[in-house]
XYZ file of C-alpha atoms in Angstrom:
694
model
C 93.599 97.061 94.355
C 96.315 98.197 91.949
C 98.640 101.103 92.688
C 96.785 104.237 91.473
C 99.986 106.123 90.502
C 103.424 104.831 89.606
C 105.888 105.816 92.310
C 107.840 108.001 89.855
C 104.664 110.092 89.519
C 104.269 110.771 93.254
C 105.429 113.967 94.978
C 105.358 114.412 98.766
C 105.815 118.093 99.529
C 105.417 120.517 102.407
C 104.438 124.185 102.169
C 106.629 126.014 104.699
C 107.248 129.676 105.522
C 107.098 132.496 108.049
C 103.661 133.366 109.424
C 101.530 135.426 106.988
C 103.752 134.711 103.972
C 100.785 133.029 102.286
C 101.301 129.260 102.691
C 97.643 128.395 103.189
C 96.562 130.776 100.421
C 98.994 129.017 98.060
C 97.610 125.628 99.093
C 94.004 126.778 98.590
C 94.837 127.807 94.989
C 96.529 124.461 94.374
C 93.389 122.637 95.526
C 91.192 124.782 93.290
C 93.310 124.510 90.130
C 93.724 120.742 90.570
C 89.955 120.290 90.910
C 89.917 119.147 94.553
C 87.714 122.079 95.593
C 85.109 123.947 93.547
C 85.500 127.192 95.455
C 88.638 129.022 96.578
C 88.826 129.293 100.355
C 90.256 132.477 101.849
C 92.189 132.731 105.117
C 90.970 136.276 105.837
C 87.350 135.170 105.427
C 87.783 132.095 107.642
C 86.828 129.784 104.761
C 90.187 128.122 104.014
C 89.811 124.371 103.538
C 93.192 123.612 105.116
C 92.521 125.786 108.184
C 89.651 123.622 109.406
C 89.990 124.110 113.178
C 87.774 126.763 114.775
C 90.828 128.352 116.389
C 92.549 128.624 112.982
C 89.582 130.270 111.306
C 89.068 132.743 114.152
C 92.740 133.771 114.299
C 93.493 133.567 110.569
C 96.605 131.436 111.160
C 97.539 127.801 110.667
C 97.913 125.932 113.958
C 98.112 122.282 112.946
C 99.664 120.761 109.832
C 96.940 119.609 107.443
C 97.447 116.951 104.768
C 95.758 116.663 101.391
C 96.321 115.086 97.969
C 95.845 116.500 94.482
C 96.469 115.434 90.887
C 98.355 117.535 88.350
C 99.459 116.497 84.862
C 99.163 112.800 85.660
C 101.017 113.077 89.000
C 99.803 112.605 92.580
C 100.925 115.433 94.861
C 100.627 114.794 98.603
C 100.738 118.172 100.352
C 101.228 119.127 103.992
C 100.416 122.762 104.790
C 102.421 123.651 107.911
C 102.046 126.475 110.468
C 104.276 129.527 110.284
C 104.033 130.636 113.923
C 107.033 129.654 116.028
C 104.810 128.242 118.790
C 103.798 125.425 116.431
C 107.235 124.589 115.047
C 106.755 120.910 115.964
C 104.249 120.640 113.109
C 106.961 121.761 110.670
C 109.521 119.428 112.248
C 107.470 116.277 111.853
C 106.281 117.296 108.385
C 109.822 117.756 107.081
C 110.867 114.448 108.670
C 108.607 112.459 106.353
C 108.432 114.642 103.213
C 110.616 114.421 100.122
C 110.532 118.066 99.016
C 109.436 121.501 100.107
C 107.958 124.700 98.713
C 109.243 127.648 100.746
C 107.003 130.707 100.452
C 108.434 134.203 100.939
C 106.697 137.552 101.248
C 107.994 139.738 98.397
C 107.802 142.815 100.629
C 109.277 141.452 103.868
C 111.748 139.065 102.212
C 113.437 136.497 104.448
C 111.827 136.744 107.901
C 112.917 135.053 111.166
C 110.687 131.994 110.929
C 111.729 131.655 107.275
C 115.259 131.121 108.571
C 114.052 128.594 111.152
C 112.143 126.426 108.674
C 115.022 126.686 106.184
C 117.441 125.302 108.790
C 114.954 122.541 109.616
C 114.829 121.602 105.934
C 118.649 121.661 105.814
C 118.783 119.271 108.766
C 116.658 116.730 106.935
C 118.341 117.417 103.549
C 114.994 118.268 101.921
C 115.297 119.607 98.336
C 113.129 122.677 97.908
C 111.906 125.362 95.556
C 111.069 128.947 96.525
C 107.951 130.923 95.684
C 108.154 134.691 96.142
C 104.534 135.546 96.927
C 102.638 138.848 97.121
C 104.333 140.379 94.055
C 101.238 142.601 93.723
C 101.813 144.403 97.032
C 103.336 147.854 97.441
C 107.050 147.446 98.149
C 107.381 144.014 96.505
C 110.931 143.387 95.293
C 111.850 140.062 93.657
C 115.570 140.832 93.313
C 115.968 141.991 96.929
C 114.154 138.908 98.272
C 116.443 136.635 96.263
C 119.516 138.470 97.564
C 118.236 138.062 101.134
C 118.116 134.289 100.529
C 121.823 134.429 99.767
C 122.710 136.717 102.680
C 120.546 135.192 105.413
C 120.154 131.565 104.368
C 123.514 130.854 102.683
C 121.413 129.509 99.825
C 122.125 129.311 96.088
C 118.830 130.594 94.644
C 118.470 130.535 90.846
C 115.619 132.464 89.248
C 113.706 130.272 86.795
C 111.132 133.038 86.408
C 111.111 136.826 86.513
C 108.007 138.951 87.163
C 106.214 140.960 84.489
C 105.483 144.201 86.276
C 105.460 144.747 90.006
C 103.056 145.987 92.694
C 99.728 147.016 91.118
C 101.232 146.507 87.622
C 102.118 142.850 88.256
C 100.380 140.788 85.579
C 102.403 137.613 84.927
C 105.736 135.798 84.856
C 108.386 134.992 82.269
C 109.535 131.355 82.210
C 113.281 131.509 81.578
C 113.581 127.838 80.574
C 111.196 128.183 77.591
C 111.420 131.979 77.227
C 107.666 132.489 77.214
C 105.374 134.816 79.144
C 102.540 133.436 81.252
C 99.532 135.594 82.083
C 96.417 134.443 83.909
C 92.899 135.019 82.634
C 89.472 134.226 83.993
C 87.683 135.361 87.119
C 89.956 133.253 89.334
C 93.055 133.000 87.153
C 92.090 129.507 86.040
C 93.342 130.040 82.471
C 97.120 130.162 82.156
C 97.808 131.925 78.831
C 101.129 131.300 77.085
C 102.375 134.238 75.050
C 105.325 136.199 73.765
C 107.665 138.076 76.072
C 106.774 141.816 76.117
C 109.159 143.717 73.796
C 110.342 146.022 76.573
C 111.469 142.976 78.620
C 113.368 141.031 75.918
C 116.772 142.287 76.986
C 116.098 141.708 80.711
C 114.789 138.183 80.039
C 117.787 137.276 77.867
C 120.188 138.472 80.574
C 118.270 136.554 83.245
C 118.343 133.330 81.176
C 122.058 133.743 80.561
C 122.584 134.109 84.318
C 120.432 131.009 84.957
C 122.417 128.892 82.483
C 125.714 130.120 83.939
C 124.648 129.310 87.507
C 123.396 125.846 86.559
C 126.561 125.281 84.532
C 128.607 125.877 87.683
C 127.092 122.718 89.221
C 126.125 120.617 86.168
C 128.737 119.367 83.691
C 126.327 118.778 80.799
C 125.098 122.379 80.825
C 128.644 123.661 81.379
C 129.891 121.861 78.235
C 126.986 123.151 76.139
C 127.517 126.673 77.455
C 131.273 126.706 76.859
C 130.926 125.246 73.354
C 128.304 127.827 72.446
C 125.463 125.344 71.878
C 121.869 126.450 72.410
C 120.434 124.989 75.614
C 116.794 124.111 75.011
C 114.102 124.157 77.687
C 114.028 120.378 78.179
C 117.806 120.191 78.762
C 117.733 123.162 81.129
C 114.836 121.810 83.215
C 116.525 118.403 83.475
C 119.730 120.060 84.699
C 117.825 122.229 87.197
C 116.146 119.065 88.495
C 119.481 117.274 88.941
C 120.964 120.252 90.791
C 117.856 120.690 92.973
C 117.775 117.026 93.994
C 121.445 117.313 94.943
C 120.606 120.457 97.012
C 123.119 122.449 94.956
C 120.619 125.100 93.848
C 117.142 126.269 94.810
C 114.853 127.317 91.931
C 112.977 130.560 92.608
C 109.547 131.375 91.172
C 107.198 134.283 91.796
C 103.541 135.236 91.734
C 100.587 136.366 93.791
C 98.483 133.611 95.324
C 95.765 135.997 96.515
C 95.417 137.483 92.999
C 95.568 133.996 91.396
C 98.752 134.624 89.404
C 101.636 132.187 88.997
C 100.080 129.106 90.577
C 99.948 126.783 87.548
C 103.671 127.293 86.784
C 104.372 126.616 90.475
C 102.572 123.263 90.183
C 104.588 122.498 87.050
C 107.781 123.300 88.972
C 106.774 120.908 91.778
C 106.536 118.130 89.171
C 109.639 119.209 87.232
C 112.083 119.923 90.047
C 111.058 118.199 93.292
C 111.855 114.524 93.950
C 109.694 111.440 93.678
C 110.155 108.916 96.525
C 112.579 106.945 94.320
C 114.777 110.044 93.872
C 115.683 110.369 97.552
C 118.172 108.048 99.300
C 116.807 104.758 100.623
C 115.622 105.031 104.215
C 118.073 103.652 106.784
C 117.307 102.010 110.088
C 118.498 99.470 112.619
C 117.577 95.819 112.255
C 115.586 95.154 115.419
C 116.915 91.588 115.475
C 120.722 91.900 115.368
C 121.270 95.675 115.528
C 123.064 96.181 112.198
C 122.127 98.996 109.810
C 119.751 98.151 106.964
C 118.339 100.068 104.006
C 114.854 99.915 102.566
C 114.363 101.160 99.005
C 111.133 102.868 97.952
C 109.565 99.798 96.310
C 106.310 97.970 96.909
C 108.124 94.624 96.961
C 110.319 95.553 99.939
C 109.283 94.701 103.533
C 106.891 97.250 105.046
C 108.636 100.262 106.597
C 106.562 103.237 107.731
C 106.683 106.053 110.274
C 103.869 107.494 112.378
C 104.372 111.263 112.311
C 101.144 112.725 113.688
C 98.342 111.697 116.059
C 94.876 113.268 115.847
C 91.796 112.603 117.976
C 89.044 112.725 115.356
C 85.537 113.193 116.824
C 83.991 110.901 114.182
C 86.441 108.036 113.583
C 88.466 108.133 116.801
C 92.240 108.070 117.043
C 93.926 108.771 113.694
C 97.617 107.975 113.136
C 99.169 109.734 110.127
C 101.805 107.523 108.479
C 104.382 107.805 105.725
C 105.130 104.512 103.980
C 108.770 104.324 102.898
C 108.751 100.783 101.498
C 106.338 97.903 101.069
C 102.543 98.155 101.297
C 100.413 98.983 104.339
C 97.050 97.244 103.923
C 93.758 97.809 105.671
C 93.141 95.008 108.179
C 96.790 93.937 108.162
C 98.922 93.097 111.195
C 101.992 95.291 111.748
C 104.797 95.570 114.288
C 105.673 98.715 116.269
C 109.406 98.113 116.615
C 110.073 100.992 119.013
C 107.516 99.811 121.576
C 107.711 96.087 120.835
C 103.977 95.749 120.277
C 101.808 94.211 117.586
C 99.056 96.344 116.090
C 96.273 95.772 113.581
C 95.214 98.386 111.055
C 91.458 98.855 111.248
C 90.974 101.214 108.310
C 93.140 103.345 106.037
C 92.155 106.863 104.994
C 93.411 109.433 102.531
C 92.993 112.765 104.263
C 91.848 116.039 102.767
C 92.253 118.417 105.725
C 89.527 117.076 108.049
C 87.657 115.160 105.324
C 88.366 111.473 104.799
C 88.384 109.048 101.878
C 88.639 105.334 102.691
C 91.276 103.337 100.783
C 92.421 99.712 100.786
C 96.177 100.208 100.903
C 99.015 102.712 101.149
C 101.855 101.920 98.774
C 105.544 102.826 99.014
C 105.882 106.605 98.951
C 102.321 107.133 100.167
C 100.960 109.294 102.992
C 97.683 108.581 104.742
C 96.033 107.926 108.092
C 95.340 104.659 109.918
C 92.522 103.899 112.337
C 92.855 101.297 115.076
C 96.481 101.764 116.187
C 96.145 102.098 119.961
C 99.797 101.898 121.073
C 101.412 103.980 118.321
C 102.703 107.502 118.943
C 104.544 110.242 117.039
C 107.923 109.051 115.732
C 107.192 105.306 116.056
C 108.336 102.895 113.344
C 105.744 100.529 111.873
C 107.033 97.524 109.963
C 106.545 93.944 108.823
C 106.354 91.639 111.889
C 108.666 89.169 110.137
C 111.276 91.771 109.125
C 111.495 94.393 111.911
C 113.376 97.671 111.483
C 113.749 100.729 113.721
C 114.022 104.184 112.116
C 115.437 107.281 113.771
C 112.611 109.089 115.570
C 111.656 112.752 115.506
C 113.301 115.171 117.951
C 111.146 117.972 119.351
C 112.174 121.061 121.346
C 111.420 121.240 125.054
C 108.654 123.613 126.271
C 109.763 127.045 127.475
C 106.671 128.404 129.219
C 104.166 127.032 131.741
C 100.850 128.003 133.326
C 98.791 126.493 136.131
C 95.282 125.148 135.507
C 92.579 124.680 138.105
C 89.314 122.980 137.047
C 86.208 124.969 137.917
C 84.078 122.018 139.004
C 84.334 118.361 139.939
C 83.112 117.163 136.494
C 85.821 119.376 134.919
C 88.404 117.820 137.222
C 87.310 114.308 136.252
C 87.594 115.074 132.538
C 90.789 117.140 132.643
C 93.433 114.377 132.945
C 92.035 112.377 130.021
C 91.719 115.483 127.866
C 95.280 116.654 128.600
C 96.619 113.166 127.856
C 94.937 113.146 124.439
C 96.228 116.640 123.645
C 99.797 115.692 124.649
C 99.594 112.621 122.391
C 98.725 114.904 119.476
C 101.359 117.541 120.273
C 104.796 116.341 121.476
C 105.777 119.897 122.506
C 102.869 120.108 124.951
C 103.585 118.617 128.388
C 101.508 118.448 131.565
C 101.981 117.265 135.126
C 100.220 117.482 138.464
C 102.101 119.401 141.168
C 101.305 117.623 144.443
C 102.683 120.428 146.619
C 100.672 123.206 144.966
C 97.684 121.001 144.159
C 97.659 122.377 140.602
C 97.930 121.003 137.104
C 100.893 122.556 135.271
C 100.795 122.707 131.466
C 103.874 123.639 129.429
C 104.311 124.646 125.803
C 106.282 126.676 123.277
C 104.685 130.075 123.900
C 101.696 132.063 125.142
C 99.700 131.457 121.953
C 100.409 127.717 122.115
C 98.998 127.445 125.636
C 96.099 129.762 124.815
C 95.080 127.409 121.995
C 95.444 124.365 124.272
C 93.126 125.911 126.882
C 90.648 126.880 124.156
C 90.656 123.302 122.817
C 90.124 121.968 126.330
C 86.997 124.088 126.593
C 85.555 123.505 123.108
C 86.547 119.944 122.248
C 86.668 118.339 125.696
C 84.163 120.493 127.624
C 86.669 121.260 130.387
C 86.443 124.703 131.985
C 89.510 125.820 133.959
C 91.001 128.907 135.542
C 94.403 129.768 134.098
C 97.288 131.172 136.122
C 99.940 133.652 135.044
C 102.594 132.380 132.603
C 105.760 131.040 134.235
C 109.103 130.669 132.480
C 110.572 127.162 132.196
C 114.061 127.773 133.530
C 116.829 125.197 133.260
C 120.148 124.567 135.001
C 123.620 123.645 133.763
C 127.091 122.983 135.136
C 130.238 124.908 134.258
C 133.029 122.526 135.267
C 133.640 118.804 135.831
C 133.132 117.242 139.248
C 133.140 113.810 140.872
C 131.309 112.331 143.844
C 130.482 109.056 145.515
C 126.955 107.847 146.053
C 126.238 105.303 148.791
C 122.948 103.599 149.469
C 123.461 101.133 152.312
C 120.562 99.929 154.441
C 120.452 97.072 156.993
C 117.039 96.084 158.358
C 117.745 92.709 159.950
C 117.002 90.610 156.883
C 118.302 91.204 153.384
C 119.583 94.753 153.164
C 120.318 97.199 150.358
C 123.889 97.867 149.221
C 125.024 100.002 146.316
C 128.081 102.216 145.974
C 128.971 104.183 142.845
C 131.584 106.751 141.964
C 130.471 109.111 139.204
C 132.145 111.885 137.263
C 130.135 114.581 135.497
C 131.156 117.263 133.007
C 129.402 119.822 130.793
C 128.200 118.365 127.498
C 127.853 119.955 124.089
C 124.940 122.330 123.621
C 121.835 120.374 122.699
C 123.436 116.992 123.434
C 121.214 116.325 126.451
C 122.042 113.569 128.949
C 124.920 111.305 127.887
C 125.884 108.278 129.999
C 129.136 106.312 129.812
C 130.211 103.198 131.685
C 133.962 103.307 132.440
C 134.005 100.621 135.110
C 136.631 97.902 134.678
C 137.034 94.736 136.664
C 133.354 94.288 137.496
C 133.245 96.667 140.488
C 129.661 97.379 139.418
C 128.085 94.229 137.933
C 126.806 94.654 134.369
C 123.211 93.929 135.347
C 123.148 97.058 137.550
C 124.566 99.531 134.981
C 121.114 100.274 133.539
C 119.854 101.068 137.055
C 122.796 103.456 137.558
C 121.912 105.191 134.298
C 118.270 105.538 135.360
C 119.298 106.940 138.751
C 121.604 109.484 137.115
C 118.835 110.606 134.768
C 116.483 110.992 137.725
C 118.985 113.228 139.515
C 119.122 115.549 136.484
C 115.358 116.169 136.674
C 115.893 118.522 139.622
C 119.012 120.708 139.762
C 120.764 122.063 142.875
C 120.160 125.781 142.209
C 116.366 126.031 142.104
C 115.117 122.550 141.302
C 114.890 122.924 137.511
C 116.008 120.194 135.040
C 119.729 120.155 134.243
C 120.719 120.410 130.559
C 123.579 118.861 128.588
C 125.492 116.775 131.142
C 127.848 113.858 130.513
C 127.790 111.332 133.355
C 130.463 108.632 133.621
C 130.319 105.683 136.003
C 133.973 105.218 136.974
C 133.924 102.879 139.977
C 131.775 101.362 142.678
C 131.216 98.455 145.007
C 128.622 95.726 145.315
C 127.568 93.027 147.762
C 126.893 89.437 146.737
C 123.589 89.317 148.661
C 122.404 92.835 149.448
C 122.994 94.581 146.109
C 119.951 95.272 143.931
C 118.800 97.512 141.088
C 117.003 99.735 143.604
C 120.168 100.183 145.658
C 122.294 101.153 142.668
C 119.619 103.448 141.256
C 119.381 105.334 144.558
C 123.172 105.402 144.922
C 123.526 106.922 141.452
C 120.892 109.555 142.210
C 122.686 110.543 145.439
C 126.102 110.586 143.753
C 125.041 112.697 140.765
C 123.204 115.190 142.994
C 126.334 115.674 145.083
C 128.475 116.034 141.948
C 126.084 118.659 140.581
C 126.518 120.753 143.718
C 130.306 120.638 143.229
C 130.214 121.416 139.495
C 129.556 125.184 139.696
C 125.863 124.976 138.725
C 124.168 127.911 137.042
C 120.564 128.843 136.346
C 119.610 129.236 132.658
C 116.755 131.191 131.118
C 115.280 130.941 127.608
C 116.267 133.789 125.296
C 113.889 134.755 122.514
C 115.033 136.134 119.170
C 112.847 139.153 118.453
C 112.817 140.948 115.107
C 111.080 144.330 115.132
C 110.234 146.283 111.975
C 109.721 149.892 113.006
C 109.491 153.287 111.227
C 112.589 155.415 111.760
C 110.812 158.040 113.909
C 110.000 155.367 116.535
C 113.349 153.596 116.323
C 114.876 155.133 119.469
C 111.902 154.245 121.649
C 111.962 150.608 120.525
C 115.714 150.289 121.209
C 115.288 151.805 124.662
C 112.432 149.450 125.464
C 114.463 146.400 124.361
C 117.390 147.508 126.538
C 115.003 147.919 129.473
C 113.948 144.287 129.002
C 117.556 143.072 129.383
C 117.681 142.643 125.617
C 120.850 142.595 123.541
C 120.609 144.091 120.043
C 122.172 141.641 117.584
C 121.725 143.502 114.302
C 120.137 146.527 112.697
C 119.254 146.822 109.004
C 117.326 149.180 106.766
C 114.383 147.810 104.776
C 112.963 150.622 102.698
C 111.612 153.201 105.144
C 111.721 150.750 108.024
C 114.448 149.824 110.460
C 114.734 146.098 111.203
C 116.101 145.415 114.690
C 117.028 141.911 115.825
C 117.565 141.358 119.551
C 117.925 138.516 122.049
C 115.528 139.101 124.950
C 114.836 136.890 128.001
C 111.435 135.213 127.719
C 110.533 136.456 131.212
C 110.724 140.042 129.919
C 108.538 139.521 126.827
C 105.111 139.020 128.398
C 102.810 141.755 127.131
C 105.351 142.965 124.554
C 102.820 143.236 121.720
C 100.698 145.712 123.703
C 103.720 147.784 124.764
C 105.084 147.879 121.198
C 101.769 149.141 119.843
C 101.739 151.907 122.470
C 105.337 152.891 121.719
C 104.869 153.107 117.956
C 101.208 154.121 117.587
C 100.561 150.663 116.166
C 103.001 151.154 113.265
C 105.617 148.533 114.232
C 105.407 144.768 113.779
C 107.462 142.041 115.378
C 108.065 138.303 115.369
C 109.536 136.204 118.141
C 111.035 132.716 118.309
C 113.043 130.690 120.800
C 116.783 131.177 120.357
C 118.743 129.450 123.134
C 119.225 129.058 126.855
C 121.688 131.442 128.524
C 122.902 132.030 132.113
C 120.665 134.217 134.254
C 122.317 137.373 135.675
C 123.313 136.991 139.320
C 120.753 139.471 140.660
C 117.889 137.704 138.865
C 119.224 134.265 139.773
C 119.359 135.164 143.477
C 115.719 136.275 143.444
C 114.588 133.121 141.638
C 116.564 130.896 144.008
C 115.020 132.635 147.031
C 111.511 132.252 145.605
C 112.163 128.575 144.856
C 113.316 128.034 148.433
C 109.990 129.274 149.800
C 107.964 127.429 147.159
C 106.789 130.483 145.268
C 107.707 129.023 141.875
């Protein structure tokens, strides 16, 4: 089977934004205008194609990233529609890891919202070129200029308007394309006819000024446009679009468009902009990895003739075809029935079938070519972040990092059949979602599930009931505290046992110190002279890691610690990996007790938008929850308050906020950071931990 589209005509994009900015609505219009669907699905009616899960349609939000493909002007556009709710940020993380470009959707009324900032930083981390679409221009309070200024102020971005709106709020009727200086309006029952026309006379001066500003901004980062501008030459539309593309691919500017997805205005020019400004797989740097044979760095260019290099970025348990593994092919060709190598797990796999996904619908294909995205059936040992490659030319790519869960609840199955099904169901759900963890607490006799928020766990429990037929009683939410150390410390760990025959002998001296925030556990071997034989160093590392699973304050995991093995002693006969592992665990636990340990709690970043007459009550309530107000801004008639509030104090906040403000305030919440717990709270938690209450 020949490649259906040349790689230069492929676009892999993600639709990302804050919750309720209109990502799924934008995607539904794209599917309709590209001919994939014959009817426009609506989120508020529960008919959106991309929101196919029952939980998504009932709640009107996107929970899981859905993939689809569409054709536009001779190009193949692979699209991933991502969730906007902070509880499902892992879906955005893994989408951005494998995509080449992004469309960031903003609400023209709300502007840049908290989760908009989060997804923008995620895109920065992966160096994803993006364009912006200012949605909901038809709503009361819509302001294109203010939203663009908020991108500068809050995101440190360099947004350049390639369109300006014609009218605003209920008078919004089209957009002016500043590259060609034409006006686009949208006719037909569903806006399917994009009509090219003259710029309205009353907007000529504004459009000319906006184009001049666009050329000047592009000229600041592109020499060709700068020369034309300075020499007074006319810059035609083709030259300007080419320069915008060069600057966008270099992440020097971000083109900004506008429209109203719900009212079917501005979508065709948005599709054109995806083709014009976002990269093809050949436009992004070659993927880099480690040669699994000799450990040196290698590059794989986006060509079919290169050795196969692909990444598994999502696992789904499909009720009809079984376990689906979503893959992005960076180089080479992944063929149905072919043998591949999972370099991270050192296992050989065989591809049963290959599918092109359209939300939860499937189309069988023979091969995925370089730059392609699809799903594979039959990969039993492959998980999120694994590298799949040619068995004869192995490579290992950097995986995907996911945040740790911050909230837990206890589950108790209601019957014996529920108990028998629960472990298997939770295992499958944790394979799909790397931010969902579960464990069985032997002391309490309960199953503990952990996730990113109350909604996350609520959806997990609902899926247990509907998809896996497991009924369970759910306990009250519990905060996932952590521990840290505040100063360096050293200790010796000895594990010496004599039982008459061969004994156990391991002695280590370890030094620990606080690590950088987010660095996690870092191990260093500083032993010289062979005091600890090389073959036991890995056991020492494993023992140190085990010690960090339970801290000295209240038994919570310890964050961001550097552990150095500085000395030790061994015995020619009695030393073993077990002895050195236990010695390291004992030594690190003692060092932790000496290192001024502290209990940490997750802080949530809450942004509240409240009318001025309820402002005082909201501030007082936040202060009563141990919150710290970070900023306060005016947004029209609303006050926007941003505060850092301990997660333990946020349970039930939505109900309390509605009561305080007569239902007039709205808020959003996302994880911010871990911070030390106040002494009074820490003492209570430590006492409860000592008696086994938490």
